[in-house]
Each structure stands twice: as C-alpha cells, then as structure tokens.
Amino acid sequence: SAVISQKPSRDICQRGTSLTIQCQVDSQVTMMFWYRQQPGQSLTLIATANQGSEATYESGFVIDKFPISRPNLTFSTLTVSNMSPEDSSIYLCSVPKNTEAFFGQGTRLTVV
Amino acid sequence: QKEVEQNSGPLSVPEGAIASLNCTYSDRVSQSFFWYRQYSGKSPELIMSIYSNGDKEDGRFTAQLNKASQYVSLLIRDSQPSDSATYLCAVRGGTSYGKLTFGQGTILTVHP
C-alpha cells in the first residue's frame, strides 16, 4: 500500500472562509484524486490532480470552488473556498498504487 | 439507474455467520472491482480487489465477480463483531486509471 499523509485531520471553519487541505505521498504518483464524503453518504470524486497540468473536475465541481495544486509528484492540495455549511464533509485524497487505490486518513470539515 | 448499486442495508448477522454483500454496476467496460471497509469516523480501507470472473479468497473474505451479469459480491465467513462497518463497493472503468465510482455502501452489524 501507499503511505498517505493528509492534514489537517479535522477543522471547524467559519462560513465565507477557505480551507486548504494537504496530501503528501511517500512515493511518486502520476495522478492523485480528491473525493468528498458528505454525512451518511458514499464517496464522490471531486477532481483528478495531474502533475504539470490543470486538474480535471467532475460534473458539479468547479475550479473556483475547489482549486487544486499539484506542484510535484508526491504532493497536492485541495482548497475549499468561500465555505458554506453545505461544504461540511469529509475530504479524502487517494492515490493509485499498481492496480489498487489507497486513501489518506481524511479531513473532517465542519462549517459553522 | 445508479452506476454502482449495493444491496440495501443495514445488514445484521450473528457472530460466526456468513455476511453476504452485493453490488451491481452499469458500465460494461469496467475492469477493476474493489471492496473497501470503512469504520465510523475513519477513511476507507481496501480489503479486496478482483479483476477476472470467478472467486478470489483472502482469509475470511471471498470476492466473486460475474462480468456477464455485471455483479460483484463479498462474502465474509465467520463474521466477527469487529467486522461491523460500512462496506463500499468501488468500480474502475475500462479507460479511467485510478478513478473509482463508489456504491452507496452497506452498513454491516455483527452482533454477539
């Protein structure tokens, strides 16, 4: 498996502010993925973070709301911008290794 | 129709019994299939991957895949209370490296 460090593990934020989540992997990977898990729901892919190019966003997610950086092959950030209570979720980064996919420990975000 | 659909839960089984979790998918070109276990407040943990038709066994877990029926299942033998968790079925399409589509999850409770 891959060792994936994600931080912060949790945060409580005021509406209208932004939070940047970091994801660090112990080996170089071409793609990193960001998922959202809303309360009581399954995982939904937000975007694919590619090194050296812009992230690819899934339907319903836009760059202005969820800007992503991918400065190198072991690191990525996801920013949740202009937060509202509806953004309260767990945010997870994921990396493929061989044919499988592994997850960071997640960031539990509460917007008040 | 949802892309990945799991049998409705929650599922409750007595300790020592076999727990059967089912999943169907809509994309016929899907190539890779995964089962994740997620404890409350934790991130998903990969427990089984399967790529070809038939059965794959790992300890108390058996994954079964039938591509013609677009069906994948997970059997947990000798269920233990520590198996109580949400089980997520995930599917990777034929052209999407690393990107997963998740089912809604099945909550399993194993009671002593």
Coordinates of C-alpha atoms in Angstrom, one line a residue:
Chain A
S1 CA 0.0 0.0 0.0
A2 CA 1.0 3.7 -0.1
V3 CA 1.6 5.9 2.9
I4 CA -0.5 8.9 2.5
S5 CA -0.4 11.8 5.0
Q6 CA -3.3 14.2 4.9
K7 CA -3.8 17.3 7.1
P8 CA -5.5 18.8 8.8
S9 CA -7.4 15.8 10.1
R10 CA -10.3 18.0 11.1
D11 CA -11.2 21.6 11.3
I12 CA -14.1 23.9 12.2
C13 CA -14.4 26.9 9.9
Q14 CA -16.5 30.0 9.7
R15 CA -18.7 30.4 6.6
G16 CA -17.2 32.5 3.9
T17 CA -13.6 31.5 4.7
S18 CA -11.4 29.0 2.8
L19 CA -9.5 25.9 4.0
T20 CA -6.6 24.3 2.3
I21 CA -6.1 20.5 2.7
Q22 CA -2.7 18.9 2.1
C23 CA -1.9 15.4 0.9
Q24 CA 1.6 14.0 0.9
V25 CA 2.5 10.6 -0.5
D26 CA 5.6 8.5 0.2
S27 CA 6.3 7.8 -3.4
Q28 CA 5.9 9.5 -6.8
V29 CA 2.5 9.0 -8.4
T30 CA 1.2 10.4 -11.7
M31 CA -2.3 11.0 -10.5
M32 CA -3.9 12.0 -7.2
F33 CA -7.6 12.1 -6.6
W34 CA -9.8 14.2 -4.3
Y35 CA -13.1 12.8 -3.0
R36 CA -15.8 14.2 -0.9
Q37 CA -17.9 12.2 1.5
Q38 CA -21.0 14.0 2.8
P39 CA -22.5 13.0 6.1
G40 CA -24.0 9.5 5.8
Q41 CA -23.2 9.3 2.1
S42 CA -20.7 7.5 -0.1
L43 CA -17.6 8.9 -1.8
T44 CA -17.9 11.3 -4.7
L45 CA -14.9 12.2 -6.9
I46 CA -14.2 15.9 -7.0
A47 CA -11.3 16.0 -9.3
T48 CA -8.1 14.4 -10.6
A49 CA -4.9 16.2 -9.8
N50 CA -2.3 15.8 -12.6
Q51 CA 1.3 17.0 -12.1
G52 CA 2.2 19.7 -14.6
S53 CA -1.3 20.3 -15.8
E54 CA -4.6 21.6 -14.6
A55 CA -6.8 19.4 -12.5
T56 CA -9.7 17.6 -14.2
Y57 CA -13.0 18.3 -12.4
E58 CA -16.1 16.1 -12.3
S59 CA -19.5 17.3 -13.1
G60 CA -20.9 19.5 -10.4
F61 CA -17.4 20.7 -9.2
V62 CA -15.7 23.8 -10.4
I63 CA -12.2 25.1 -10.0
D64 CA -13.3 28.4 -8.4
K65 CA -14.8 26.5 -5.5
F66 CA -12.2 23.7 -5.3
P67 CA -8.9 24.9 -6.6
I68 CA -6.2 22.2 -6.6
S69 CA -2.5 22.4 -6.8
R70 CA -0.1 19.7 -7.8
P71 CA 3.4 21.1 -7.6
N72 CA 5.2 17.7 -7.7
L73 CA 4.6 14.0 -7.9
T74 CA 4.3 13.5 -4.2
F75 CA 2.1 16.4 -3.1
S76 CA -1.3 18.0 -3.7
T77 CA -3.6 20.5 -2.1
L78 CA -7.3 21.0 -2.3
T79 CA -8.8 24.3 -1.2
V80 CA -12.5 24.6 -0.3
S81 CA -13.3 28.2 -1.0
N82 CA -16.0 30.6 0.3
M83 CA -17.3 27.8 2.5
S84 CA -20.9 27.3 3.5
P85 CA -22.5 24.8 5.9
E86 CA -23.2 22.6 2.9
D87 CA -19.5 22.0 2.5
S88 CA -19.4 20.2 5.8
S89 CA -18.0 16.8 4.7
I90 CA -15.0 14.5 4.9
Y91 CA -12.5 15.3 2.2
L92 CA -10.2 12.4 1.1
C93 CA -7.2 12.2 -1.1
S94 CA -6.5 9.0 -2.9
V95 CA -3.5 7.6 -4.9
P96 CA -3.3 4.6 -7.1
K97 CA -0.6 2.1 -6.5
N98 CA -0.2 -0.7 -9.0
T99 CA -3.8 -1.5 -9.8
E100 CA -5.3 -0.5 -6.5
A101 CA -6.3 2.8 -4.8
F102 CA -5.5 3.9 -1.3
F103 CA -6.8 6.8 0.8
G104 CA -5.4 9.3 3.2
Q105 CA -7.0 9.5 6.7
G106 CA -9.3 12.2 5.6
T107 CA -10.1 15.8 6.7
R108 CA -13.4 16.2 8.6
L109 CA -14.6 19.7 7.8
T110 CA -17.4 21.4 9.7
V111 CA -18.6 24.8 8.5
V112 CA -20.4 27.0 11.0
Chain B
Q1 CA -30.0 4.0 -12.7
K2 CA -27.0 4.4 -10.4
E3 CA -23.7 3.5 -11.8
V4 CA -22.8 1.3 -8.9
E5 CA -25.5 0.0 -6.6
Q6 CA -25.2 -2.0 -3.5
N7 CA -27.9 -4.1 -1.7
S8 CA -29.8 -2.0 0.7
G9 CA -28.9 -2.2 4.3
P10 CA -28.4 -2.2 7.0
L11 CA -27.4 -5.9 7.3
S12 CA -27.3 -7.6 10.6
V13 CA -25.8 -11.0 11.1
P14 CA -25.0 -13.1 14.2
E15 CA -21.4 -13.7 15.2
G16 CA -20.0 -16.7 13.3
A17 CA -22.4 -16.4 10.4
I18 CA -21.7 -15.6 6.8
A19 CA -22.3 -12.0 5.7
S20 CA -23.2 -11.5 2.0
L21 CA -22.7 -8.1 0.4
N22 CA -23.8 -7.5 -3.2
C23 CA -23.0 -4.9 -5.8
T24 CA -24.1 -4.3 -9.4
Y25 CA -22.6 -1.9 -11.9
S26 CA -23.9 -0.4 -15.1
D27 CA -20.7 0.2 -17.2
R28 CA -20.0 -3.0 -19.1
V29 CA -16.4 -2.0 -19.8
S30 CA -15.5 -1.8 -16.1
Q31 CA -12.3 -3.7 -15.5
S32 CA -11.5 -3.5 -11.8
F33 CA -13.6 -4.0 -8.7
F34 CA -12.8 -3.3 -5.1
W35 CA -14.3 -3.7 -1.7
Y36 CA -13.5 -1.2 1.0
R37 CA -14.3 -1.3 4.7
Q38 CA -14.9 2.0 6.5
Y39 CA -15.2 2.2 10.2
S40 CA -17.1 5.1 11.6
G41 CA -15.0 8.2 11.5
K42 CA -12.2 6.6 9.5
S43 CA -11.2 6.5 5.9
P44 CA -11.9 3.6 3.6
E45 CA -9.6 0.6 3.9
L46 CA -9.1 -1.7 0.9
I47 CA -9.9 -5.3 1.8
M48 CA -10.3 -7.0 -1.6
S49 CA -9.7 -6.4 -5.3
I50 CA -10.9 -8.6 -8.1
Y51 CA -10.3 -8.3 -11.9
S52 CA -11.4 -11.5 -13.5
N53 CA -14.5 -13.7 -13.4
G54 CA -14.8 -16.1 -10.5
D55 CA -13.9 -16.2 -6.9
K56 CA -11.0 -14.7 -5.0
E57 CA -10.3 -15.7 -1.4
D58 CA -8.3 -13.9 1.2
G59 CA -8.7 -15.3 4.7
R60 CA -12.3 -15.0 5.8
F61 CA -13.2 -12.8 2.8
T62 CA -14.2 -14.1 -0.7
A63 CA -14.9 -11.7 -3.6
Q64 CA -17.0 -13.0 -6.5
L65 CA -17.2 -11.4 -9.9
N66 CA -19.5 -12.1 -12.8
K67 CA -18.9 -9.6 -15.6
A68 CA -21.7 -11.0 -17.8
S69 CA -24.2 -10.2 -15.0
Q70 CA -22.3 -7.1 -14.0
Y71 CA -22.3 -8.3 -10.5
V72 CA -19.7 -8.4 -7.7
S73 CA -20.1 -9.7 -4.2
L74 CA -18.2 -10.0 -1.0
L75 CA -18.7 -12.9 1.5
I76 CA -17.4 -12.7 5.0
R77 CA -17.2 -16.0 6.7
D78 CA -17.2 -16.5 10.5
S79 CA -18.3 -12.9 10.9
Q80 CA -16.9 -11.1 14.0
P81 CA -18.2 -8.0 15.8
S82 CA -15.0 -6.3 14.6
D83 CA -16.4 -6.7 11.0
S84 CA -19.1 -4.2 11.9
A85 CA -18.6 -1.3 9.5
T86 CA -19.8 0.2 6.2
Y87 CA -18.7 -1.8 3.2
L88 CA -18.2 0.2 0.0
C89 CA -18.1 -1.4 -3.5
A90 CA -16.0 0.5 -6.0
V91 CA -15.6 0.1 -9.7
R92 CA -13.0 1.4 -12.1
G93 CA -13.9 1.8 -15.7
G94 CA -12.0 0.5 -18.7
T95 CA -10.4 3.8 -19.5
S96 CA -10.1 5.5 -16.2
Y97 CA -6.7 4.9 -14.5
G98 CA -7.3 5.1 -10.7
K99 CA -10.6 6.9 -10.8
L100 CA -13.2 5.0 -8.9
T101 CA -17.0 5.1 -8.7
F102 CA -18.5 4.0 -5.4
G103 CA -21.7 2.5 -4.4
Q104 CA -23.7 3.9 -1.6
G105 CA -22.3 1.5 0.9
T106 CA -23.9 -1.2 3.1
I107 CA -23.8 -1.0 6.9
L108 CA -23.0 -4.3 8.4
T109 CA -23.6 -5.1 12.1
V110 CA -22.3 -8.4 13.5
H111 CA -24.0 -9.0 16.9
P112 CA -22.6 -11.3 19.5

